[in-house]
mmCIF file of C-alpha atoms and ligand atoms in Angstrom:
data_model
loop_
_atom_site.group_PDB
_atom_site.id
_atom_site.type_symbol
_atom_site.label_atom_id
_atom_site.label_comp_id
_atom_site.label_asym_id
_atom_site.label_seq_id
_atom_site.Cartn_x
_atom_site.Cartn_y
_atom_site.Cartn_z
ATOM 1 C CA MET A 1 -31.903 21.158 8.730
ATOM 2 C CA THR A 2 -30.318 18.377 10.311
ATOM 3 C CA ASP A 3 -26.686 18.499 10.824
ATOM 4 C CA PHE A 4 -25.592 15.299 9.756
ATOM 5 C CA LEU A 5 -21.981 15.342 10.168
ATOM 6 C CA ALA A 6 -22.671 16.409 13.535
ATOM 7 C CA LEU A 7 -24.602 13.272 13.953
ATOM 8 C CA ALA A 8 -21.652 11.112 13.163
ATOM 9 C CA GLN A 9 -19.224 9.270 15.039
ATOM 10 C CA PRO A 10 -16.808 11.630 16.636
ATOM 11 C CA GLY A 11 -13.825 10.104 14.937
ATOM 12 C CA VAL A 12 -15.537 10.021 11.380
ATOM 13 C CA GLN A 13 -16.602 13.931 11.707
ATOM 14 C CA LYS A 14 -12.681 14.674 12.096
ATOM 15 C CA LEU A 15 -11.674 12.409 9.060
ATOM 16 C CA SER A 16 -10.580 13.753 5.730
ATOM 17 C CA PRO A 17 -11.458 11.680 3.100
ATOM 18 C CA TYR A 18 -8.814 9.791 1.501
ATOM 19 C CA VAL A 19 -6.971 11.545 -1.301
ATOM 20 C CA PRO A 20 -6.014 9.490 -4.387
ATOM 21 C CA GLY A 21 -3.842 10.318 -7.307
ATOM 22 C CA LYS A 22 -6.055 12.485 -9.989
ATOM 23 C CA PRO A 23 -6.943 10.145 -12.698
ATOM 24 C CA VAL A 24 -5.801 10.902 -16.526
ATOM 25 C CA ASP A 25 -9.307 11.756 -17.587
ATOM 26 C CA GLU A 26 -10.010 14.385 -14.898
ATOM 27 C CA LEU A 27 -6.366 16.234 -15.778
ATOM 28 C CA ALA A 28 -7.425 16.043 -19.434
ATOM 29 C CA ARG A 29 -10.956 17.034 -18.702
ATOM 30 C CA GLU A 30 -9.648 20.088 -16.468
ATOM 31 C CA LEU A 31 -6.500 21.286 -18.623
ATOM 32 C CA ASP A 32 -8.608 19.990 -22.230
ATOM 33 C CA LEU A 33 -5.233 18.126 -22.689
ATOM 34 C CA ASP A 34 -5.442 14.890 -24.580
ATOM 35 C CA PRO A 35 -5.551 11.810 -22.453
ATOM 36 C CA ALA A 36 -3.046 10.053 -24.216
ATOM 37 C CA GLY A 37 -0.285 12.727 -23.853
ATOM 38 C CA ILE A 38 -1.177 12.353 -19.919
ATOM 39 C CA VAL A 39 1.863 10.315 -17.880
ATOM 40 C CA LYS A 40 0.072 9.464 -14.590
ATOM 41 C CA LEU A 41 2.748 8.591 -11.735
ATOM 42 C CA ALA A 42 0.731 9.168 -8.927
ATOM 43 C CA SER A 43 -0.616 5.683 -7.586
ATOM 44 C CA ASN A 44 2.374 3.252 -7.389
ATOM 45 C CA GLU A 45 0.820 1.279 -10.092
ATOM 46 C CA ASN A 46 2.318 -0.993 -12.144
ATOM 47 C CA PRO A 47 3.345 0.339 -15.551
ATOM 48 C CA LEU A 48 3.920 -3.029 -17.353
ATOM 49 C CA GLY A 49 -0.160 -3.626 -17.866
ATOM 50 C CA PRO A 50 -1.430 -6.565 -16.683
ATOM 51 C CA SER A 51 -0.155 -10.012 -16.630
ATOM 52 C CA PRO A 52 -1.354 -11.762 -20.240
ATOM 53 C CA LYS A 53 -1.807 -14.940 -17.532
ATOM 54 C CA ALA A 54 -4.276 -12.829 -15.720
ATOM 55 C CA LEU A 55 -6.238 -11.364 -18.483
ATOM 56 C CA GLU A 56 -6.766 -15.108 -20.163
ATOM 57 C CA ALA A 57 -8.220 -16.583 -16.278
ATOM 58 C CA ILE A 58 -10.325 -13.122 -16.556
ATOM 59 C CA ARG A 59 -11.375 -13.864 -19.825
ATOM 60 C CA GLY A 60 -12.235 -17.681 -18.749
ATOM 61 C CA GLU A 61 -14.598 -16.213 -15.623
ATOM 62 C CA LEU A 62 -16.657 -13.783 -17.547
ATOM 63 C CA ALA A 63 -19.587 -16.375 -18.266
ATOM 64 C CA GLU A 64 -20.168 -16.974 -15.159
ATOM 65 C CA LEU A 65 -20.719 -12.958 -13.829
ATOM 66 C CA THR A 66 -24.319 -13.635 -12.985
ATOM 67 C CA ARG A 67 -23.160 -15.900 -10.233
ATOM 68 C CA TYR A 68 -21.692 -14.898 -6.518
ATOM 69 C CA PRO A 69 -17.994 -15.443 -6.377
ATOM 70 C CA ASP A 70 -16.504 -17.839 -4.003
ATOM 71 C CA GLY A 71 -17.266 -16.508 -0.389
ATOM 72 C CA ASN A 72 -14.198 -18.476 1.036
ATOM 73 C CA GLY A 73 -11.801 -17.794 -1.913
ATOM 74 C CA PHE A 74 -10.677 -21.308 -2.037
ATOM 75 C CA ALA A 75 -8.701 -21.509 -4.794
ATOM 76 C CA LEU A 76 -6.553 -18.471 -4.166
ATOM 77 C CA LYS A 77 -6.700 -19.164 -0.524
ATOM 78 C CA SER A 78 -5.437 -22.972 -0.982
ATOM 79 C CA ARG A 79 -2.252 -21.392 -3.888
ATOM 80 C CA LEU A 80 -1.196 -18.817 -1.320
ATOM 81 C CA ALA A 81 -1.101 -21.364 1.426
ATOM 82 C CA ALA A 82 1.133 -23.797 -0.782
ATOM 83 C CA ARG A 83 3.166 -20.341 -2.069
ATOM 84 C CA TYR A 84 4.107 -19.619 1.583
ATOM 85 C CA ALA A 85 3.697 -22.868 3.499
ATOM 86 C CA VAL A 86 0.942 -21.579 6.256
ATOM 87 C CA GLN A 87 -2.233 -23.150 6.264
ATOM 88 C CA PRO A 88 -5.597 -22.297 4.146
ATOM 89 C CA GLN A 89 -7.020 -20.992 7.261
ATOM 90 C CA GLN A 90 -4.366 -18.813 8.492
ATOM 91 C CA VAL A 91 -4.849 -16.648 4.833
ATOM 92 C CA THR A 92 -7.521 -13.847 5.069
ATOM 93 C CA LEU A 93 -8.660 -12.401 1.455
ATOM 94 C CA GLY A 94 -9.555 -9.064 1.129
ATOM 95 C CA ASN A 95 -10.703 -6.565 -1.343
ATOM 96 C CA GLY A 96 -7.054 -4.884 -1.928
ATOM 97 C CA SER A 97 -5.317 -5.026 1.430
ATOM 98 C CA ASN A 98 -6.792 -2.158 2.239
ATOM 99 C CA ASP A 99 -9.794 -4.207 3.178
ATOM 100 C CA ILE A 100 -7.633 -5.938 5.958
ATOM 101 C CA LEU A 101 -6.374 -2.778 7.310
ATOM 102 C CA GLU A 102 -10.080 -2.078 7.705
ATOM 103 C CA LEU A 103 -10.950 -5.918 8.851
ATOM 104 C CA VAL A 104 -8.423 -5.516 11.913
ATOM 105 C CA ALA A 105 -9.581 -1.943 12.722
ATOM 106 C CA ARG A 106 -13.167 -3.173 12.721
ATOM 107 C CA ALA A 107 -12.443 -6.367 14.901
ATOM 108 C CA TYR A 108 -10.055 -5.291 17.323
ATOM 109 C CA LEU A 109 -10.841 -1.310 17.812
ATOM 110 C CA ALA A 110 -13.003 0.682 19.337
ATOM 111 C CA PRO A 111 -13.895 4.092 21.355
ATOM 112 C CA GLY A 112 -11.324 3.755 24.202
ATOM 113 C CA LEU A 113 -9.028 1.923 22.447
ATOM 114 C CA ASN A 114 -6.206 3.026 20.106
ATOM 115 C CA ALA A 115 -3.548 2.119 17.258
ATOM 116 C CA VAL A 116 -0.169 3.349 17.022
ATOM 117 C CA PHE A 117 1.642 3.947 13.628
ATOM 118 C CA SER A 118 4.104 6.405 12.330
ATOM 119 C CA GLU A 119 4.293 9.756 11.140
ATOM 120 C CA HIS A 120 4.334 9.748 7.218
ATOM 121 C CA ALA A 121 2.808 6.304 7.070
ATOM 122 C CA PHE A 122 0.348 4.970 4.696
ATOM 123 C CA ALA A 123 -3.154 7.238 5.082
ATOM 124 C CA VAL A 124 -5.563 4.481 5.751
ATOM 125 C CA TYR A 125 -3.827 3.622 9.280
ATOM 126 C CA PRO A 126 -5.478 6.834 10.661
ATOM 127 C CA ILE A 127 -8.722 6.368 8.415
ATOM 128 C CA ALA A 128 -9.444 2.656 9.219
ATOM 129 C CA THR A 129 -8.896 3.572 13.137
ATOM 130 C CA GLN A 130 -10.595 6.664 13.442
ATOM 131 C CA ALA A 131 -13.603 5.373 11.409
ATOM 132 C CA VAL A 132 -14.218 2.783 14.162
ATOM 133 C CA GLY A 133 -13.979 5.494 16.893
ATOM 134 C CA ALA A 134 -10.479 4.512 18.137
ATOM 135 C CA GLN A 135 -7.441 6.889 18.659
ATOM 136 C CA GLY A 136 -4.378 6.787 16.444
ATOM 137 C CA LYS A 137 -1.465 7.577 18.386
ATOM 138 C CA VAL A 138 0.964 8.919 15.628
ATOM 139 C CA VAL A 139 4.766 8.544 16.483
ATOM 140 C CA PRO A 140 7.153 10.698 15.049
ATOM 141 C CA ALA A 141 9.220 9.537 12.337
ATOM 142 C CA LYS A 142 12.924 8.893 12.634
ATOM 143 C CA ASP A 143 14.440 9.938 9.226
ATOM 144 C CA PHE A 144 11.851 9.438 7.553
ATOM 145 C CA GLY A 145 10.961 6.358 8.778
ATOM 146 C CA HIS A 146 9.624 3.875 11.410
ATOM 147 C CA ASP A 147 11.040 4.784 14.544
ATOM 148 C CA LEU A 148 10.223 1.316 16.479
ATOM 149 C CA GLU A 149 11.780 1.857 19.687
ATOM 150 C CA ALA A 150 9.833 5.074 20.107
ATOM 151 C CA MET A 151 6.322 3.166 18.802
ATOM 152 C CA LEU A 152 6.866 0.483 21.251
ATOM 153 C CA ALA A 153 7.522 3.149 23.964
ATOM 154 C CA ALA A 154 3.857 4.937 22.813
ATOM 155 C CA ILE A 155 1.736 1.676 23.561
ATOM 156 C CA ASP A 156 -0.082 1.403 26.444
ATOM 157 C CA ALA A 157 -2.648 -0.486 27.705
ATOM 158 C CA ASN A 158 -5.469 0.342 25.705
ATOM 159 C CA THR A 159 -3.520 -0.398 22.324
ATOM 160 C CA ARG A 160 -4.267 -3.182 20.385
ATOM 161 C CA VAL A 161 -2.928 -2.714 17.409
ATOM 162 C CA VAL A 162 0.200 -1.244 15.888
ATOM 163 C CA PHE A 163 0.605 -0.952 12.119
ATOM 164 C CA ILE A 164 3.887 -0.753 10.528
ATOM 165 C CA ALA A 165 4.554 -0.500 6.736
ATOM 166 C CA ASN A 166 7.739 -2.199 5.282
ATOM 167 C CA PRO A 167 8.622 -0.490 3.176
ATOM 168 C CA ASN A 168 6.723 2.442 4.098
ATOM 169 C CA ASN A 169 4.507 4.315 1.680
ATOM 170 C CA PRO A 170 5.162 7.433 0.796
ATOM 171 C CA THR A 171 8.182 7.266 2.356
ATOM 172 C CA GLY A 172 9.963 3.986 0.814
ATOM 173 C CA THR A 173 11.657 3.849 4.129
ATOM 174 C CA TRP A 174 12.204 0.161 5.330
ATOM 175 C CA PHE A 175 13.852 -1.579 8.503
ATOM 176 C CA GLY A 176 16.106 -5.148 8.650
ATOM 177 C CA PRO A 177 15.412 -8.370 9.751
ATOM 178 C CA GLN A 178 17.136 -7.207 13.135
ATOM 179 C CA ALA A 179 14.939 -4.488 14.157
ATOM 180 C CA LEU A 180 11.612 -6.744 13.225
ATOM 181 C CA SER A 181 12.726 -9.323 15.718
ATOM 182 C CA ASP A 182 13.815 -6.721 18.436
ATOM 183 C CA PHE A 183 10.291 -5.302 17.607
ATOM 184 C CA LEU A 184 8.260 -8.677 17.764
ATOM 185 C CA ALA A 185 10.317 -10.060 21.195
ATOM 186 C CA ARG A 186 9.294 -6.543 23.234
ATOM 187 C CA VAL A 187 5.653 -5.924 21.902
ATOM 188 C CA PRO A 188 2.982 -7.100 24.581
ATOM 189 C CA GLN A 189 1.659 -10.755 23.101
ATOM 190 C CA GLU A 190 -2.207 -8.647 23.214
ATOM 191 C CA VAL A 191 -1.269 -6.304 20.788
ATOM 192 C CA LEU A 192 -1.848 -7.135 17.069
ATOM 193 C CA VAL A 193 1.167 -6.293 14.957
ATOM 194 C CA VAL A 194 -0.332 -5.762 11.263
ATOM 195 C CA LEU A 195 3.070 -5.435 9.211
ATOM 196 C CA ASP A 196 2.276 -4.108 5.798
ATOM 197 C CA GLU A 197 4.190 -5.663 3.055
ATOM 198 C CA ALA A 198 2.259 -4.119 -0.027
ATOM 199 C CA TYR A 199 5.321 -3.425 -1.963
ATOM 200 C CA ILE A 200 7.936 -6.365 -0.436
ATOM 201 C CA GLU A 201 7.957 -8.527 -3.714
ATOM 202 C CA TYR A 202 10.235 -5.214 -5.148
ATOM 203 C CA ALA A 203 12.555 -5.624 -2.139
ATOM 204 C CA GLU A 204 12.683 -9.377 -2.290
ATOM 205 C CA GLY A 205 16.194 -10.789 -1.875
ATOM 206 C CA ASP A 206 16.851 -7.204 -0.212
ATOM 207 C CA GLU A 207 18.058 -6.641 3.104
ATOM 208 C CA LEU A 208 14.566 -6.131 4.127
ATOM 209 C CA PRO A 209 12.902 -9.022 6.207
ATOM 210 C CA ASP A 210 10.250 -11.713 4.822
ATOM 211 C CA GLY A 211 7.525 -10.993 7.431
ATOM 212 C CA LEU A 212 5.938 -14.692 7.311
ATOM 213 C CA ASP A 213 9.221 -15.601 8.683
ATOM 214 C CA TYR A 214 7.878 -14.692 11.609
ATOM 215 C CA LEU A 215 4.469 -15.978 12.048
ATOM 216 C CA ALA A 216 5.028 -19.127 13.459
ATOM 217 C CA ALA A 217 6.804 -17.392 16.599
ATOM 218 C CA HIS A 218 4.570 -14.488 17.017
ATOM 219 C CA PRO A 219 0.910 -15.078 17.101
ATOM 220 C CA ASN A 220 -0.069 -11.628 17.827
ATOM 221 C CA LEU A 221 1.328 -10.815 14.218
ATOM 222 C CA LEU A 222 -0.715 -10.413 10.714
ATOM 223 C CA VAL A 223 1.441 -10.238 7.425
ATOM 224 C CA SER A 224 -0.895 -8.021 4.571
ATOM 225 C CA ARG A 225 0.274 -8.060 0.995
ATOM 226 C CA THR A 226 -1.320 -7.176 -2.602
ATOM 227 C CA PHE A 227 -2.036 -8.236 -6.028
ATOM 228 C CA SER A 228 -2.003 -4.050 -6.552
ATOM 229 C CA LYS A 229 1.490 -3.627 -6.879
ATOM 230 C CA ALA A 230 4.498 -5.763 -8.255
ATOM 231 C CA TYR A 231 1.274 -8.028 -9.185
ATOM 232 C CA GLY A 232 0.027 -5.725 -11.311
ATOM 233 C CA LEU A 233 -3.771 -5.771 -10.199
ATOM 234 C CA ALA A 234 -4.748 -2.412 -8.535
ATOM 235 C CA ALA A 235 -8.157 -2.207 -10.341
ATOM 236 C CA LEU A 236 -9.401 -5.646 -9.589
ATOM 237 C CA ARG A 237 -8.615 -4.993 -5.664
ATOM 238 C CA VAL A 238 -7.671 -8.192 -4.358
ATOM 239 C CA GLY A 239 -4.913 -8.596 -0.942
ATOM 240 C CA TYR A 240 -4.324 -10.490 1.435
ATOM 241 C CA GLY A 241 -3.562 -11.110 5.345
ATOM 242 C CA ILE A 242 -2.047 -14.292 6.665
ATOM 243 C CA SER A 243 -1.989 -14.581 10.449
ATOM 244 C CA SER A 244 -2.723 -17.196 12.978
ATOM 245 C CA ALA A 245 -5.628 -19.512 12.021
ATOM 246 C CA GLN A 246 -7.498 -17.391 15.455
ATOM 247 C CA VAL A 247 -6.884 -14.414 14.099
ATOM 248 C CA ALA A 248 -7.976 -14.623 10.465
ATOM 249 C CA ASP A 249 -11.647 -16.608 11.747
ATOM 250 C CA VAL A 250 -11.899 -13.198 14.141
ATOM 251 C CA LEU A 251 -11.643 -11.147 10.793
ATOM 252 C CA ASN A 252 -13.477 -13.189 8.581
ATOM 253 C CA ARG A 253 -16.617 -12.636 10.951
ATOM 254 C CA VAL A 254 -16.834 -8.914 10.065
ATOM 255 C CA ARG A 255 -15.684 -9.778 6.228
ATOM 256 C CA GLN A 256 -18.476 -8.858 3.529
ATOM 257 C CA PRO A 257 -19.715 -11.999 2.660
ATOM 258 C CA PHE A 258 -18.588 -11.664 -1.095
ATOM 259 C CA ASN A 259 -15.334 -9.421 -0.277
ATOM 260 C CA VAL A 260 -13.611 -10.434 -3.297
ATOM 261 C CA ASN A 261 -14.794 -10.741 -6.498
ATOM 262 C CA SER A 262 -14.694 -13.983 -9.164
ATOM 263 C CA LEU A 263 -12.514 -11.805 -11.819
ATOM 264 C CA ALA A 264 -10.127 -11.003 -9.178
ATOM 265 C CA LEU A 265 -9.952 -14.312 -7.959
ATOM 266 C CA ALA A 266 -9.328 -15.742 -11.017
ATOM 267 C CA ALA A 267 -6.603 -13.011 -12.298
ATOM 268 C CA ALA A 268 -4.688 -13.579 -8.710
ATOM 269 C CA CYS A 269 -4.104 -17.196 -9.317
ATOM 270 C CA ALA A 270 -2.838 -16.736 -12.331
ATOM 271 C CA ALA A 271 -0.861 -13.523 -11.424
ATOM 272 C CA LEU A 272 0.723 -15.461 -8.599
ATOM 273 C CA ASP A 273 1.981 -18.234 -11.090
ATOM 274 C CA ASP A 274 3.333 -15.876 -13.239
ATOM 275 C CA THR A 275 6.800 -15.181 -12.239
ATOM 276 C CA ASP A 276 8.377 -14.542 -15.037
ATOM 277 C CA TYR A 277 5.951 -11.405 -15.224
ATOM 278 C CA LEU A 278 6.752 -10.763 -11.242
ATOM 279 C CA VAL A 279 10.720 -10.362 -12.491
ATOM 280 C CA ARG A 280 9.933 -8.007 -15.197
ATOM 281 C CA SER A 281 8.372 -5.840 -12.860
ATOM 282 C CA ARG A 282 11.295 -5.979 -10.354
ATOM 283 C CA GLN A 283 13.544 -5.449 -13.237
ATOM 284 C CA LEU A 284 11.662 -2.558 -14.579
ATOM 285 C CA ASN A 285 11.305 -0.812 -11.178
ATOM 286 C CA ASP A 286 15.043 -1.193 -10.621
ATOM 287 C CA ALA A 287 16.190 0.206 -13.782
ATOM 288 C CA GLY A 288 13.235 3.434 -13.623
ATOM 289 C CA MET A 289 14.428 3.992 -9.887
ATOM 290 C CA ALA A 290 18.231 4.445 -11.189
ATOM 291 C CA GLN A 291 16.760 6.511 -13.785
ATOM 292 C CA LEU A 292 15.145 8.874 -11.652
ATOM 293 C CA GLU A 293 17.860 8.851 -9.583
ATOM 294 C CA ALA A 294 19.948 9.970 -11.785
ATOM 295 C CA GLY A 295 17.672 12.436 -13.171
ATOM 296 C CA CYS A 296 17.215 14.265 -9.388
ATOM 297 C CA ARG A 297 21.012 13.725 -9.296
ATOM 298 C CA ALA A 298 21.376 16.036 -12.326
ATOM 299 C CA LEU A 299 18.967 18.673 -11.294
ATOM 300 C CA GLY A 300 20.373 18.669 -7.599
ATOM 301 C CA LEU A 301 17.922 17.523 -5.956
ATOM 302 C CA GLY A 302 17.589 15.219 -3.130
ATOM 303 C CA TRP A 303 15.189 12.312 -2.525
ATOM 304 C CA ILE A 304 14.243 9.263 0.338
ATOM 305 C CA PRO A 305 16.084 6.065 -0.645
ATOM 306 C CA SER A 306 12.940 3.781 -1.465
ATOM 307 C CA ARG A 307 12.432 0.305 -1.803
ATOM 308 C CA GLY A 308 9.204 0.406 -3.166
ATOM 309 C CA ASN A 309 8.276 1.121 -6.708
ATOM 310 C CA PHE A 310 7.932 5.023 -6.290
ATOM 311 C CA ILE A 311 10.477 7.483 -4.752
ATOM 312 C CA ALA A 312 9.741 10.948 -2.802
ATOM 313 C CA ILE A 313 11.813 13.800 -4.101
ATOM 314 C CA ASP A 314 12.975 16.599 -1.969
ATOM 315 C CA PHE A 315 12.404 20.009 -3.402
ATOM 316 C CA ALA A 316 13.414 21.789 -0.037
ATOM 317 C CA ARG A 317 10.420 24.050 -0.730
ATOM 318 C CA ASP A 318 6.684 24.045 -0.881
ATOM 319 C CA THR A 319 5.715 21.854 -3.942
ATOM 320 C CA ALA A 320 2.149 22.995 -4.655
ATOM 321 C CA ALA A 321 3.413 25.730 -7.330
ATOM 322 C CA ILE A 322 5.368 22.814 -8.678
ATOM 323 C CA ASN A 323 3.148 19.986 -8.797
ATOM 324 C CA GLN A 324 0.404 22.362 -10.532
ATOM 325 C CA ALA A 325 3.359 23.214 -13.237
ATOM 326 C CA LEU A 326 3.953 19.627 -13.539
ATOM 327 C CA LEU A 327 0.014 19.189 -14.243
ATOM 328 C CA ARG A 328 0.212 21.535 -17.080
ATOM 329 C CA GLU A 329 2.990 19.899 -18.945
ATOM 330 C CA GLY A 330 0.858 16.833 -18.683
ATOM 331 C CA VAL A 331 2.361 14.848 -15.492
ATOM 332 C CA ILE A 332 0.544 13.568 -12.933
ATOM 333 C CA VAL A 333 2.619 12.587 -9.335
ATOM 334 C CA ARG A 334 2.072 12.698 -5.920
ATOM 335 C CA PRO A 335 1.662 15.999 -3.557
ATOM 336 C CA VAL A 336 2.044 14.642 -0.171
ATOM 337 C CA ALA A 337 1.874 17.518 1.751
ATOM 338 C CA GLY A 338 -1.219 15.668 3.573
ATOM 339 C CA TYR A 339 1.772 13.193 4.753
ATOM 340 C CA GLY A 340 3.060 16.269 6.711
ATOM 341 C CA MET A 341 5.875 16.489 3.959
ATOM 342 C CA PRO A 342 4.864 19.384 2.185
ATOM 343 C CA THR A 343 8.429 20.066 0.745
ATOM 344 C CA TYR A 344 8.091 16.752 -1.472
ATOM 345 C CA LEU A 345 6.527 15.176 -4.396
ATOM 346 C CA ARG A 346 5.923 10.986 -4.765
ATOM 347 C CA VAL A 347 6.894 9.870 -8.260
ATOM 348 C CA SER A 348 5.786 6.500 -8.930
ATOM 349 C CA ILE A 349 8.265 4.472 -11.324
ATOM 350 C CA GLY A 350 7.105 4.073 -14.583
ATOM 351 C CA LEU A 351 7.980 2.980 -17.894
ATOM 352 C CA PRO A 352 11.402 4.383 -19.122
ATOM 353 C CA GLU A 353 9.806 6.925 -21.693
ATOM 354 C CA GLU A 354 7.484 8.099 -18.432
ATOM 355 C CA ASN A 355 10.270 8.380 -16.203
ATOM 356 C CA ALA A 356 12.053 10.272 -19.105
ATOM 357 C CA ARG A 357 8.851 12.659 -19.880
ATOM 358 C CA PHE A 358 8.593 13.213 -16.190
ATOM 359 C CA LEU A 359 12.131 14.212 -15.945
ATOM 360 C CA GLU A 360 11.820 16.696 -18.769
ATOM 361 C CA ALA A 361 8.762 18.183 -17.860
ATOM 362 C CA LEU A 362 10.721 18.825 -14.255
ATOM 363 C CA ALA A 363 13.687 20.239 -15.901
ATOM 364 C CA LYS A 364 11.228 22.399 -17.545
ATOM 365 C CA VAL A 365 8.982 23.460 -14.400
ATOM 366 C CA LEU A 366 12.327 24.093 -12.793
ATOM 367 C CA GLY A 367 13.578 26.178 -15.162
ATOM 368 C CA ALA A 368 16.859 23.946 -15.292
HETATM 369 C C1 PLP B 1 1.886 0.838 2.146
HETATM 370 C C2 PLP B 1 0.190 0.145 1.239
HETATM 371 N N1 PLP B 1 -0.483 -0.662 2.156
HETATM 372 C C3 PLP B 1 -1.692 -0.901 1.561
HETATM 373 C C4 PLP B 1 -2.598 -0.388 0.585
HETATM 374 C C5 PLP B 1 -3.043 -0.588 -0.176
HETATM 375 O O1 PLP B 1 -3.366 -1.029 -1.499
HETATM 376 P P1 PLP B 1 -4.329 -2.198 -2.102
HETATM 377 O O2 PLP B 1 -5.698 -2.106 -1.278
HETATM 378 O O3 PLP B 1 -4.636 -1.716 -3.429
HETATM 379 O O4 PLP B 1 -3.828 -3.254 -1.684
HETATM 380 C C6 PLP B 1 -1.134 0.189 -0.257
HETATM 381 C C7 PLP B 1 -1.409 1.194 -1.348
HETATM 382 O O5 PLP B 1 -1.246 2.166 -2.115
HETATM 383 C C8 PLP B 1 0.265 1.100 0.600
HETATM 384 O O6 PLP B 1 0.751 1.743 0.163
#
């Protein structure tokens, strides 16, 4: 029989598929649990439920489902451009910000070229890189965060892209404005810096830089963001990149013609205007983070300080058995052994009662 794995391009042969958080229904089926009693804190989703304004916008689009969406995403691009004081031609819309990362890889990477990213960085960077036959250069992390100096040193003549996440997932680590400007000042002009700000809305007003402030001075910068997290639209898959108009033009050449669906476009426009929802998302996250930190402290557990909507908890021992025991309690969190962190579990911030359920289950599992 033909070995179709051996026939795949070498980078793909070596890939491991992305492992998502376990769906509630899957756990319910596996352990014969009531789905209603299961708490999922495994995919950095927004626990608030979608913005009512986004839902209303979706309902308004339903009658048009027989038609293709606006392939150029005119309305959403215009709104993003107005919001962030850029030109619509600088905006690339994606099927989630994941799509933006893949468009960058497809447009700028190829066999013989490489992308630089950090140890413990988001799993899609190596997947997108290897999928197009390029090499991923993984730079050891410093205190679980990006070692930007070492990343600069790792850039060579074949480097075309650097992926950096601020804050990073799954560690929640971040770097400040000075570190970013020093980094951008020293990255070669021909290297595209993808600054992944999937969680930036949770950190606004904080000590993190706003990547968009650096675009004018750095034509080799692309900032990617998403509606999946603080805007609460993960299921719809909509994200965006903001870059120079030239980079956006290049990405547009490799984009699927209708990569963002009409419900997502309409909902994202509405969500962008729903500042009340965004404020509530942030407040809920801040309170939930404090709740989980207090719970960890009470259980004598360490954690990595996080500016995302999740926290990586340190158990100082392999967490596979703890994770299994939590699943039996109906609590789904995220093992991060695949990220080189076998003694950690990543827990997304939930509603206060969901966080409490997790902490109760954890105390029981640890025999505390
Ligand atoms: C750092 C980071 N970047 C990008 C994404 C992609 O999210 P989406 O494709 O839903 O926009 C995620 C999702 O978890 C993430 O953690």
